[in-house]
Short mmCIF file of C-alpha atoms and ligand atoms in Angstrom, two decimals:
data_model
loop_
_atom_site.label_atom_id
_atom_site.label_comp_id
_atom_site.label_asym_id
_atom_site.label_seq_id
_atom_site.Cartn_x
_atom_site.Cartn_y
_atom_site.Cartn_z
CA UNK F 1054 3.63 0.67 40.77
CA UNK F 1055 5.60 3.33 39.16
CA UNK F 1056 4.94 1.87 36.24
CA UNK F 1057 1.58 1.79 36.40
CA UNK F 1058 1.47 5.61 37.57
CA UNK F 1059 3.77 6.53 34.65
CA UNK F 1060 1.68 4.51 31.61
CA UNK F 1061 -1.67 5.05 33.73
CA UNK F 1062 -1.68 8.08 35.83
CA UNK F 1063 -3.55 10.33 33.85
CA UNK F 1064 -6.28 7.51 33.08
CA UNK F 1065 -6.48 6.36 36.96
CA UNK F 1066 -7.00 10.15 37.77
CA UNK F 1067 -9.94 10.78 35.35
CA UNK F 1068 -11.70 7.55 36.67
CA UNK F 1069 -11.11 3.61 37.81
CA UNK F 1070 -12.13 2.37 35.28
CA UNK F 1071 -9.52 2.18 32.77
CA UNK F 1072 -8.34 -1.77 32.25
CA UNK F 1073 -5.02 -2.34 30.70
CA UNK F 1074 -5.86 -5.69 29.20
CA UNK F 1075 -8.61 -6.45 26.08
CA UNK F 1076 -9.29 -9.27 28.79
CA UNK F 1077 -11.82 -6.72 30.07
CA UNK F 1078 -14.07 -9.68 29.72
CA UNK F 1079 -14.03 -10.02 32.85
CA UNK F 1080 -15.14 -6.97 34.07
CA UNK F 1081 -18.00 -7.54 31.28
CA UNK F 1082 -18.80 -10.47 33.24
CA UNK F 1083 -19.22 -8.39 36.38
CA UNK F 1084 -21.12 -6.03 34.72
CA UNK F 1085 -23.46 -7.92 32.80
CA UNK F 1086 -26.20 -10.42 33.92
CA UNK F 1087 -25.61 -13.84 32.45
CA UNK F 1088 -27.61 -14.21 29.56
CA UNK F 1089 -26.27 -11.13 27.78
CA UNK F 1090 -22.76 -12.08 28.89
CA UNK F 1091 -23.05 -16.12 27.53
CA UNK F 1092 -24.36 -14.33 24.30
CA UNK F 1093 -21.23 -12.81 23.70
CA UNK F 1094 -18.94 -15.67 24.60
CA UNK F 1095 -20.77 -18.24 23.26
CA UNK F 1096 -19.12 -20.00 20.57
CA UNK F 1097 -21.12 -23.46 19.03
CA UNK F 1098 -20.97 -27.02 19.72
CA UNK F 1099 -17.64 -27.84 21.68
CA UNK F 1100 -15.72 -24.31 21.43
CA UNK F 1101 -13.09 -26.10 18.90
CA UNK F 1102 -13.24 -22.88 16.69
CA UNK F 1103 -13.76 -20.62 19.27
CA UNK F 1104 -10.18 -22.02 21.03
CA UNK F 1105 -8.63 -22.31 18.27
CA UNK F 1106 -8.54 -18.73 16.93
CA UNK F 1107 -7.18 -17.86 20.04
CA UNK F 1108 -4.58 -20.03 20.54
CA UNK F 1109 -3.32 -19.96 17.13
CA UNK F 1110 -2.13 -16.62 17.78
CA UNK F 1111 -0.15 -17.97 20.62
CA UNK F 1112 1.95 -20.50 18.48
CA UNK F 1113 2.84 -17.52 16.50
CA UNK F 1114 6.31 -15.89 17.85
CA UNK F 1115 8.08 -12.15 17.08
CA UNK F 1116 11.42 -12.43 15.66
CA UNK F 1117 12.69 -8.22 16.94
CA UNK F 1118 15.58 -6.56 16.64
CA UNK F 1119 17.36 -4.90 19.81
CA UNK F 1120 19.12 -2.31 17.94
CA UNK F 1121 18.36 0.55 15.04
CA UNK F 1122 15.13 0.56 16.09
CA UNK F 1123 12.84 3.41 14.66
CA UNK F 1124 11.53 6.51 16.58
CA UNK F 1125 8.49 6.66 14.71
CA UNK F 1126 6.20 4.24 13.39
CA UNK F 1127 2.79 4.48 11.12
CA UNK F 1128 -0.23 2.69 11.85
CA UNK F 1129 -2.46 4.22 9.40
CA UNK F 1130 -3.64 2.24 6.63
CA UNK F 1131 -6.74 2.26 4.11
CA UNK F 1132 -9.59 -0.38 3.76
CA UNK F 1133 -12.42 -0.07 0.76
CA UNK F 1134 -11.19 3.69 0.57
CA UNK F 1135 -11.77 4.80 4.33
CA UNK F 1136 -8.32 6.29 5.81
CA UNK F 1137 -7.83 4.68 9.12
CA UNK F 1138 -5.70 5.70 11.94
CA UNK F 1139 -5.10 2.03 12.78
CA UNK F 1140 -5.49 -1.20 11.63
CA UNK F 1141 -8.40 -2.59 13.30
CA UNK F 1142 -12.01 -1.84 12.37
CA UNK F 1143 -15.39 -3.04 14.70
CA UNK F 1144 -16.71 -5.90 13.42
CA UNK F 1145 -20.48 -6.52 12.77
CA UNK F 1146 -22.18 -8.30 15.99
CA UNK F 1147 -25.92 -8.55 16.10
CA UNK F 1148 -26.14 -8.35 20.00
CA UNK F 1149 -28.93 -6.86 22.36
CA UNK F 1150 -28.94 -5.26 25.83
CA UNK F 1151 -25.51 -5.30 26.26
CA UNK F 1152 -25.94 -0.86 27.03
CA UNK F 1153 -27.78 1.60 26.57
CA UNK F 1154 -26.08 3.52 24.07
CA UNK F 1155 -25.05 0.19 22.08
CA UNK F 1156 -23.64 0.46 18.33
CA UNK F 1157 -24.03 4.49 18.68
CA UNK F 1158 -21.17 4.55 21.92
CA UNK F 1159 -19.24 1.65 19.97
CA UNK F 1160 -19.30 3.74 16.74
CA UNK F 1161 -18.16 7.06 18.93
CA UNK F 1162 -15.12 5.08 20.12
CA UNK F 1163 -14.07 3.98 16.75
CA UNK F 1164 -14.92 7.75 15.53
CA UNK F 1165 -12.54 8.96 18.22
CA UNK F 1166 -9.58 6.84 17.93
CA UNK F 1167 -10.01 7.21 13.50
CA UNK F 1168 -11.17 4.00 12.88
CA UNK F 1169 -14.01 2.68 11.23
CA UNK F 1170 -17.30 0.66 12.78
CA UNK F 1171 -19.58 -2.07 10.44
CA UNK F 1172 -22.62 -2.30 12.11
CA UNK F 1173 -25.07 -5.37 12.06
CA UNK F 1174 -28.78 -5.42 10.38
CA UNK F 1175 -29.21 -7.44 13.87
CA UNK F 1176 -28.33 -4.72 15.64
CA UNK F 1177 -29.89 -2.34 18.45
CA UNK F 1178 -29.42 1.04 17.16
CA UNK F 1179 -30.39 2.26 13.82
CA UNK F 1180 -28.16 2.92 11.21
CA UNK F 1181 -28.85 6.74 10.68
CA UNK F 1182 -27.97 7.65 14.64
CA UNK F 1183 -24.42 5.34 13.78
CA UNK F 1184 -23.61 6.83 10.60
CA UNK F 1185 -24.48 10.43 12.82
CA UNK F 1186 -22.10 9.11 15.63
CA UNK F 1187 -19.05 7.72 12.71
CA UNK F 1188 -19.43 8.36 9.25
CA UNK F 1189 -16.99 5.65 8.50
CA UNK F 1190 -19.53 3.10 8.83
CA UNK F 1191 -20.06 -0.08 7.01
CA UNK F 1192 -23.84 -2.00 6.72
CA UNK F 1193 -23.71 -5.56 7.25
CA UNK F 1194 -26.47 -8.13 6.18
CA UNK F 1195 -27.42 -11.42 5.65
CA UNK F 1196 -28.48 -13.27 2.66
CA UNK F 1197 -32.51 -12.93 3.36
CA UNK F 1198 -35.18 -13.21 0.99
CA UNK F 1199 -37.38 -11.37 -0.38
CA UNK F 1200 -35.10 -9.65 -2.62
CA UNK F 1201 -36.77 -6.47 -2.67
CA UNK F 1202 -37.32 -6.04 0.93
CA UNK F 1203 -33.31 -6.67 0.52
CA UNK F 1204 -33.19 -4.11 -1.48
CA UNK F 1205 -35.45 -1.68 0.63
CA UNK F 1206 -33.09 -2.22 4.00
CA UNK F 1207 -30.08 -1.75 1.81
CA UNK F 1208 -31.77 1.53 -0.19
CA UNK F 1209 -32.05 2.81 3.61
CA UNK F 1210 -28.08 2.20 4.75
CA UNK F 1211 -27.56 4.43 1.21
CA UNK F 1212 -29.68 6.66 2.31
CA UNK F 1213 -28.42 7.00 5.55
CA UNK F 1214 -24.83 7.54 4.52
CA UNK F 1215 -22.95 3.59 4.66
CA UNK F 1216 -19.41 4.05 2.91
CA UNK F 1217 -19.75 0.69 2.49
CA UNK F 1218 -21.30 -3.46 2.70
CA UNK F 1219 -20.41 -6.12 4.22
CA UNK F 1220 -22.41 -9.43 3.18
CA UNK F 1221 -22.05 -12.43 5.92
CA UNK F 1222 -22.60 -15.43 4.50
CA UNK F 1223 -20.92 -18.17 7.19
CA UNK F 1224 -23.78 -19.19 9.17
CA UNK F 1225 -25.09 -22.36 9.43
CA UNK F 1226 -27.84 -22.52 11.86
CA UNK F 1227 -26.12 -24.10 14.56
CA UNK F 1228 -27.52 -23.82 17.60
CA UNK F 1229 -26.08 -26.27 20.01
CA UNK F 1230 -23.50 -25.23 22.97
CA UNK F 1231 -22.16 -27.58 25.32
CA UNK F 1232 -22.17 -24.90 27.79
CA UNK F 1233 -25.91 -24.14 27.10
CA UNK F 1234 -27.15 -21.31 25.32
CA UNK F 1235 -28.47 -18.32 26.84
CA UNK F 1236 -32.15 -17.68 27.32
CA UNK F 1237 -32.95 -14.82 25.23
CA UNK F 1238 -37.00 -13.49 25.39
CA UNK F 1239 -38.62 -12.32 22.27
CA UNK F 1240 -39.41 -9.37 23.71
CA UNK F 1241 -39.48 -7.42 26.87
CA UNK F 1242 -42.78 -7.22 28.87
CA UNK F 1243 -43.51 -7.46 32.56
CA UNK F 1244 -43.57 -11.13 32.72
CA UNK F 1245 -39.93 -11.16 31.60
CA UNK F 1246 -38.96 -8.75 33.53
CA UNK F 1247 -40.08 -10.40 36.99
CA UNK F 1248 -38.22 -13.12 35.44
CA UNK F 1249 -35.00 -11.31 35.15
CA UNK F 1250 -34.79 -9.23 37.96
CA UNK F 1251 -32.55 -10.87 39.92
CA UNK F 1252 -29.93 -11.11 37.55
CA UNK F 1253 -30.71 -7.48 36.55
CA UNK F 1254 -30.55 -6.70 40.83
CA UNK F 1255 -27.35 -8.84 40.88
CA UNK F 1256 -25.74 -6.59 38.72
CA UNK F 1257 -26.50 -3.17 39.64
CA UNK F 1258 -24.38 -1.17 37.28
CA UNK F 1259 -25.92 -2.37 34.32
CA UNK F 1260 -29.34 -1.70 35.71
CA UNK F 1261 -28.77 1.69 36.75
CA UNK F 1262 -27.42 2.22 33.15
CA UNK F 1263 -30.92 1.18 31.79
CA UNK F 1264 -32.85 2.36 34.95
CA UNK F 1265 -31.34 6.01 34.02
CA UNK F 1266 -32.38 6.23 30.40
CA UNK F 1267 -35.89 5.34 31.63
CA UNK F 1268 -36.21 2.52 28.89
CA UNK F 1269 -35.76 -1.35 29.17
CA UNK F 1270 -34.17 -3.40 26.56
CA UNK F 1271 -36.92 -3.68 23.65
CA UNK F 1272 -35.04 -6.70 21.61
CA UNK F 1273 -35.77 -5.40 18.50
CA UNK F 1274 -33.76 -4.66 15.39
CA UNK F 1275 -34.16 -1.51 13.88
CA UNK F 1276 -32.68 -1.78 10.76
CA UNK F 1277 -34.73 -4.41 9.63
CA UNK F 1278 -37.97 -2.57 10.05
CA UNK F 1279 -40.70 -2.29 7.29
CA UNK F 1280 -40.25 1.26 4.72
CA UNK F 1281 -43.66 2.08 5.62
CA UNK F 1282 -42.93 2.98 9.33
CA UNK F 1283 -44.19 -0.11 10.57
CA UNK F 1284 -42.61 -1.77 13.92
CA UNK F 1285 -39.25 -3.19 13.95
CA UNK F 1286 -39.28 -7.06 14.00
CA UNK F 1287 -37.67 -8.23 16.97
CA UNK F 1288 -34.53 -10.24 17.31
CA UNK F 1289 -35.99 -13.85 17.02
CA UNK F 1290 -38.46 -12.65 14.16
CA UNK F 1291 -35.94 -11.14 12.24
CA UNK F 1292 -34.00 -14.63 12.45
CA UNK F 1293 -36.84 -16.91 11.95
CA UNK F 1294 -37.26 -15.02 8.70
CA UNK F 1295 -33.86 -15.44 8.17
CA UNK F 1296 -33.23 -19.12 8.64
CA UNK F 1297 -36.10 -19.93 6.06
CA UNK F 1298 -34.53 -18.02 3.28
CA UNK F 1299 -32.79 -20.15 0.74
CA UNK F 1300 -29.07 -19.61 0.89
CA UNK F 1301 -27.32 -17.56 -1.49
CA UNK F 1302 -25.35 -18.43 -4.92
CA UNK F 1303 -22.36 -17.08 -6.40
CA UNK F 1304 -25.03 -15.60 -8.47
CA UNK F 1305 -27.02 -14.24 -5.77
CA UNK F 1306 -23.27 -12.72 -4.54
CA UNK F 1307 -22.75 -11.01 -8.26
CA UNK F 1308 -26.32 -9.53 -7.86
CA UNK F 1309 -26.12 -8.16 -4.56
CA UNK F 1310 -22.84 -6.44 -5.54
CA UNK F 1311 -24.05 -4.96 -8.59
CA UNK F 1312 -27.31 -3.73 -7.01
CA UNK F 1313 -24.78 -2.15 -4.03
CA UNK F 1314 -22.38 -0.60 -7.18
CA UNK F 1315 -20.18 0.61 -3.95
CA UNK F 1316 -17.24 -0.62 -1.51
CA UNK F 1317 -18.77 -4.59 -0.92
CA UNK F 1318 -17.12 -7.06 1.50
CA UNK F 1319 -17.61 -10.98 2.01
CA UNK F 1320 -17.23 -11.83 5.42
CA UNK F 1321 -17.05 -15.27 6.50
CA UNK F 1322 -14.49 -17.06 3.96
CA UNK F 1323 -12.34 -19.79 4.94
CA UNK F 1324 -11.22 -21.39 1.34
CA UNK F 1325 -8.42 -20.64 -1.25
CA UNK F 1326 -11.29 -21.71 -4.01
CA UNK F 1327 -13.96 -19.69 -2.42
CA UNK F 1328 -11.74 -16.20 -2.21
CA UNK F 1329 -11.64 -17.02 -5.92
CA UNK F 1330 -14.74 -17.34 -6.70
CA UNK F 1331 -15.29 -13.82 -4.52
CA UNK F 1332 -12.80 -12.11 -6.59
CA UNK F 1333 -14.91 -13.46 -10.02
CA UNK F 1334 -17.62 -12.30 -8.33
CA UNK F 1335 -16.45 -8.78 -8.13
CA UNK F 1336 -16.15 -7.85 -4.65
CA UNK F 1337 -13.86 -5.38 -3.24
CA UNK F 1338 -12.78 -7.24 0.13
CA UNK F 1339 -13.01 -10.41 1.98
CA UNK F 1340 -12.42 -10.61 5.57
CA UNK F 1341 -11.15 -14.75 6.38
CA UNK F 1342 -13.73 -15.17 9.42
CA UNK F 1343 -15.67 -17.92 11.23
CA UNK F 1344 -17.69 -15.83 12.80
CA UNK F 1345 -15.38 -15.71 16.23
CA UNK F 1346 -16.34 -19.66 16.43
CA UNK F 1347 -19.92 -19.27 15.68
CA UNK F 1348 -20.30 -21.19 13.06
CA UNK F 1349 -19.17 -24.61 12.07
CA UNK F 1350 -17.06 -25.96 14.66
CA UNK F 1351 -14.37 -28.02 14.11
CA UNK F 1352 -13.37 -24.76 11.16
CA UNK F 1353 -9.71 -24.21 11.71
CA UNK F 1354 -8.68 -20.79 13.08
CA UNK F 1355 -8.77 -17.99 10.69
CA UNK F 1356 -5.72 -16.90 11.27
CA UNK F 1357 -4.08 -20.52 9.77
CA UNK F 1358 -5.88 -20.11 6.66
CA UNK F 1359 -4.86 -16.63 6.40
CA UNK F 1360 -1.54 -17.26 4.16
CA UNK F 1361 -3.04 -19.57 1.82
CA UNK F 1362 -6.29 -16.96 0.78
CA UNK F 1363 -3.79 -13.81 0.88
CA UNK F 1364 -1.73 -15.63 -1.29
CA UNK F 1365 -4.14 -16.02 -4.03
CA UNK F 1366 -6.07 -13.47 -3.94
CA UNK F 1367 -3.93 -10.57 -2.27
CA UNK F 1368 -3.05 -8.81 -5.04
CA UNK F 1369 -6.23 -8.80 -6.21
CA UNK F 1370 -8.91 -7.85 -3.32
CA UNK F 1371 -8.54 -6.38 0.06
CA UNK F 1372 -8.09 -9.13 2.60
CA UNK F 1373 -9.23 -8.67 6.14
CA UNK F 1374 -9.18 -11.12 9.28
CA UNK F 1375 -11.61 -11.47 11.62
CA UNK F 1376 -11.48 -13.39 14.95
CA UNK F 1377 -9.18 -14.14 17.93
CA UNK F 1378 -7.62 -10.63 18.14
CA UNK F 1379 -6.98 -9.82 21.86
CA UNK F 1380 -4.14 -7.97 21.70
CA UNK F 1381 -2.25 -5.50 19.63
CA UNK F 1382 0.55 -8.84 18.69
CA UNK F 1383 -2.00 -10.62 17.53
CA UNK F 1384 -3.17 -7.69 14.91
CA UNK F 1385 0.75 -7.58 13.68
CA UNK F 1386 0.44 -11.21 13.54
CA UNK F 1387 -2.40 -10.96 11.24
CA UNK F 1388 -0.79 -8.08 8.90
CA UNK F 1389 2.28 -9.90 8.50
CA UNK F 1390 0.43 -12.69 6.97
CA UNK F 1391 -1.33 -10.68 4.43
CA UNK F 1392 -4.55 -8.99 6.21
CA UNK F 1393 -4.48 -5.56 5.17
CA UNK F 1394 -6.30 -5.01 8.83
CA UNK F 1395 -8.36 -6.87 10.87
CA UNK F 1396 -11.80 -6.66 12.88
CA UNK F 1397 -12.61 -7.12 16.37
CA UNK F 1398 -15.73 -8.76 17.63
CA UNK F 1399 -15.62 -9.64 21.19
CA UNK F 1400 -13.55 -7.29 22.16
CA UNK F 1401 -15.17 -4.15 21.41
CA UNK F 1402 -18.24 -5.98 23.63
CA UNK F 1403 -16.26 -6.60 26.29
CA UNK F 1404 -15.30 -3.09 26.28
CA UNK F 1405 -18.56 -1.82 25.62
CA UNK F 1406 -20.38 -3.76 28.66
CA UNK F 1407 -17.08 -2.69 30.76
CA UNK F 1408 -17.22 1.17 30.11
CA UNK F 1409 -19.63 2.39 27.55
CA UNK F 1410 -17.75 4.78 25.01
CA UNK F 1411 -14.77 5.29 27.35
CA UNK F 1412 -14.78 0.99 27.04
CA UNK F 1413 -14.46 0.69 23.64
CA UNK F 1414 -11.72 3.69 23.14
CA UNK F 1415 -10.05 1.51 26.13
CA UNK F 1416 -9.51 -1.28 23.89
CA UNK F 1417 -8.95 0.49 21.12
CA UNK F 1418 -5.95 2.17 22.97
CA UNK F 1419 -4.79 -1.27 24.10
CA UNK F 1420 -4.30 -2.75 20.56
CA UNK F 1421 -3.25 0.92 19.37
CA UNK F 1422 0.06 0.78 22.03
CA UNK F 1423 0.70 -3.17 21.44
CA UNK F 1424 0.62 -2.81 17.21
CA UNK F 1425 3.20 0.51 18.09
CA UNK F 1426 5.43 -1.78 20.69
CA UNK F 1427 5.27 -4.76 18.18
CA UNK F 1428 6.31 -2.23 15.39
CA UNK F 1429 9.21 -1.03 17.26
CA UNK F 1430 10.44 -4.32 18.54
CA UNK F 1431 10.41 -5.43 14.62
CA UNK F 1432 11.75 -2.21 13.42
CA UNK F 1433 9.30 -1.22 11.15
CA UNK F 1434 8.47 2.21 9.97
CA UNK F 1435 4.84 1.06 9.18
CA UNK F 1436 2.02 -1.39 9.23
CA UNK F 1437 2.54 -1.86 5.47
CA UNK F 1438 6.02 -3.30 5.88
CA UNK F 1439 5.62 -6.39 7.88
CA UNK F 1440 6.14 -9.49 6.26
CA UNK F 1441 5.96 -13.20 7.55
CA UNK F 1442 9.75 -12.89 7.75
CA UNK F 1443 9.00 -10.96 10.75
CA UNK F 1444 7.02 -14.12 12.66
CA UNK F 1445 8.60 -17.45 14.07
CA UNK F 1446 6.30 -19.90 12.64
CA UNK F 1447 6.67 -23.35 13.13
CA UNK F 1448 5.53 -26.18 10.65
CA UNK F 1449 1.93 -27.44 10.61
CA UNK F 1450 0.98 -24.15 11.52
CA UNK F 1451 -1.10 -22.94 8.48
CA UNK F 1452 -4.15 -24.63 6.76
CA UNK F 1453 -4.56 -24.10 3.35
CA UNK F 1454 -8.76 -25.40 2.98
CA UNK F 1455 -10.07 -25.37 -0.79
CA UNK F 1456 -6.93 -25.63 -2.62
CA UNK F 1457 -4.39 -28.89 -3.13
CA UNK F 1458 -1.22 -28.16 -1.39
CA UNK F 1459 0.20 -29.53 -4.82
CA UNK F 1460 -2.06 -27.57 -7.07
CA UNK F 1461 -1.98 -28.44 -10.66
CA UNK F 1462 -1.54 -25.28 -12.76
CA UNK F 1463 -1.95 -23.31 -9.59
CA UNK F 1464 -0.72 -19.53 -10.02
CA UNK F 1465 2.54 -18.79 -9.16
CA UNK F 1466 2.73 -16.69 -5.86
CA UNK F 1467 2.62 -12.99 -6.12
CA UNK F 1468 5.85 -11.18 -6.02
CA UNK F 1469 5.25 -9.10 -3.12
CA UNK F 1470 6.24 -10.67 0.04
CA UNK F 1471 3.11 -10.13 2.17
CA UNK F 1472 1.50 -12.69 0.00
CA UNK F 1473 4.26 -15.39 0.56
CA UNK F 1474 2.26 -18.61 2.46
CA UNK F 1475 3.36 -19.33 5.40
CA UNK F 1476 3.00 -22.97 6.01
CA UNK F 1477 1.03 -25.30 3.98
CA UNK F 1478 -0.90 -28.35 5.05
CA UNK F 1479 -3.57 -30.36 4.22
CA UNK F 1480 -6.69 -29.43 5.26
CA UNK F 1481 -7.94 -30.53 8.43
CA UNK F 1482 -11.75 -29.21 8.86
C1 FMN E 918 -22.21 -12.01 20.04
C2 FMN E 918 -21.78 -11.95 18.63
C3 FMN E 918 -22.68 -11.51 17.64
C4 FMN E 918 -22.26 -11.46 16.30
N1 FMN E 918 -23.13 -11.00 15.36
C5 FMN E 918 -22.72 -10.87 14.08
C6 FMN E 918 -23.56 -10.28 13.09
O1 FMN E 918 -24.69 -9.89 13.38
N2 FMN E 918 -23.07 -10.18 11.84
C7 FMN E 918 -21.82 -10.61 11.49
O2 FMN E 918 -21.41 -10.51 10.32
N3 FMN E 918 -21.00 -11.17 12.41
C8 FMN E 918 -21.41 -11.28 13.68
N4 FMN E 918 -20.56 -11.80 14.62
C9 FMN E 918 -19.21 -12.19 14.22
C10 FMN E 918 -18.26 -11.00 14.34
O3 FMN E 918 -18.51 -10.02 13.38
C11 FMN E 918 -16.81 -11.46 14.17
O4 FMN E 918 -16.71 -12.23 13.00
C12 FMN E 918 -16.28 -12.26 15.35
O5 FMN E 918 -16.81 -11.78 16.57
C13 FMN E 918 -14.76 -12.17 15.38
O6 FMN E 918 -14.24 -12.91 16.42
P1 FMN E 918 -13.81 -12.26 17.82
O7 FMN E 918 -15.07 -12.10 18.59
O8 FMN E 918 -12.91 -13.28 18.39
O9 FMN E 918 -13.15 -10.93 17.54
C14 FMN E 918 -20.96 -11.87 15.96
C15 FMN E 918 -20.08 -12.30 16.95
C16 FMN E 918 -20.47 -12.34 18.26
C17 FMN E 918 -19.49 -12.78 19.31
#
């Protein structure tokens, strides 16, 4: 009780609605009628991926110190040139309805608390009121033909200020969830919305968000609309379009970078030979993703085959990690394996749904104050310092995919200690 008035007074005072844990899932649950909320959960097939980049983080343990431990410790760090005051950045997600204010309040948060946001081509808000609301934003897209209609949504994130682009290339059209997948309209119109209105009744709060701004979800996605002020395609369009475009090459990759000529991240790699091929490609960053369990299942956690890629190509591109982060541990986790930062998917949604703005600075805080108490129990001055020295890690943990754990001729590891593999195995997906 004291305790909580000490840490949370202030918060308490200003409002209820401050949650201590990123498990503000289940206030999103609460909040949110049930299709929106299974859309943000959902992970494919049988949830293997989706558990496992969760629970990986739990079979990593702290090794801290109890004494000479440091009064002041640095979370800042840099990622494709953009100064951040933590390391943790919002992750693309292409997600619908889940508030009003959407990507524009998630891109405030990360504004306020110095971070940066990447914002989806799938998502609600248009990139020139995000890039208004945090200039540290990155575009995101898919691999979708035409090329020059590419081009054209690209030529608008330019325009509109994007620092950077990310290029997601780990999808693989699965669409199967043992837990069902959500029923999603096409679009909004009245027959839909007698159809939804008792969820939309059973959860008042969210209603009254929408009710107040006087507009109902549309289901579109902005950033994909025509150059010639046509209408936005909605969600399913935009993906229809997307699924019958031939996937992209390592040449496709080189193109798309070059055409960019800025700060370009591939998002979605899992291999030791693929971060390779990225780095011969040219781009500046990878972030080791599955897509929070969205895409294959049965992919190992990206947090096992974290070592392996930083290990190779660490010294040469930015390495990121994407999925499973909950907590402010699990972000020192990642950094101490070789991520430079990481991004959060789910979590910023949960926050989001939970408390608008206020939601996503929420969780923001909460992995701000764990990365700090992690830091202090290791004794570490920064972010930059940890190493996998500081992590108990047991054998069998790490999966090294797209690389021999004997590799003939294989380069010798780099001398900086961040870089070191953890564990090898054979690979298991
Ligand atoms: C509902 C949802 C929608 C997503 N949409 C996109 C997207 O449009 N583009 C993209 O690159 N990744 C997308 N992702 C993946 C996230 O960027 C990120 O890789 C993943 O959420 C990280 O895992 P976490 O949710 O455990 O943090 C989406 C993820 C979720 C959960």
């Amino acid at each position: 009780m004291l305790f909580d008035q000490l840490v949370h007074g202030d918060r308490q005072a200003m409002g209820n609605d401050w949650f201590e844990s990123v498990e503000a899932r289940r206030r999103a649950k609460r909040r949110l009628p049930r299709p929106v909320y299974m859309a943000l959960v959902a992970g494919s097939e049988r949830g293997l991926t989706l558990r496992d980049n969760l629970a990986a983080f739990g079979e990593l343990g702290f090794a801290p110190f109890v004494a000479g431990l440091l009064g002041e410790r640095d979370l800042s760090t840099t990622v494709l040139g953009q100064e951040l005051a933590l390391p943790v950045m919002i992750s693309p997600t292409g997600v619908q309805a889940v508030h009003p204010e959407g990507e524009v309040a998630v891109a405030r948060a990360a504004a306020a608390r110095g971070t940066a946001m990447a914002l989806s081509s799938f998502a609600s808000k248009p990139i020139e009121e995000v890039v208004a609301a945090n200039p540290r934003t990155f575009f995101q897209t898919y691999w979708t033909a035409p090329r020059d209609q590419l081009l054209q949504r690209l030529e608008r994130a330019r325009a509109a200020g994007a620092v950077g682009l990310i290029l997601t290339l780990d999808w693989s059209f699965s669409h199967g969830r043992d837990w069902g997948s959500p029923h999603i309209p096409d679009q909004v119109d009245l027959r839909t919305m007698a159809r939804f209105a008792p969820e939309a009744l059973a959860h008042p709060r969210w209603f009254l968000r929408w009710a107040r701004t006087g507009h109902v979800p549309d289901l579109t996605v902005p950033n994909l609309a025509p150059p010639d002020g046509g209408p936005a395609p909605t969600f399913f369009g935009a993906y229809g379009e997307w699924m019958q475009s031939p996937a992209a090459t390592w040449d496709d990759i080189t193109w798309l970078r070059e055409q960019w000529g800025g700060p370009f991240l591939l998002k979605g790699v899992m291999r030791v030979d693929d971060a390779r091929r990225a780095v011969d490609a040219g781009v500046s960053a990878i972030s080791v993703s599955n897509h929070g369990g969205n895409n294959l299942d049965g992919t190992p956690a990206a947090i096992r085959a974290l070592p392996a890629i930083a290990e190779a190509v660490g010294d040469q591109v930015e390495v990121l990690l994407d999925g499973g982060i909950r907590r402010g541990s699990d972000v020192v986790k990642a950094l101490a394996l070789g991520a430079r930062a990481v991004m959060i998917g789910r979590a910023s949604l949960w926050g989001l749904a939970a408390n608008g703005q206020a939601g996503v600075e929420n969780v923001l805080d909460i992995l701000r104050s764990g990365i700090d108490s992690a830091l202090l129990g290791l004794r570490k001055a920064s972010v930059r310092d940890l190493t996998p020295d500081d992590l108990v890690i047991l054998p069998g943990f790490a999966r090294r995919l797209g690389a021999p754990v004997e590799e003939p001729g294989a380069r010798p590891a780099t001398t900086d200690p961040r870089h070191r593999p953890a564990e090898t195995a054979t690979p298991t997906a």
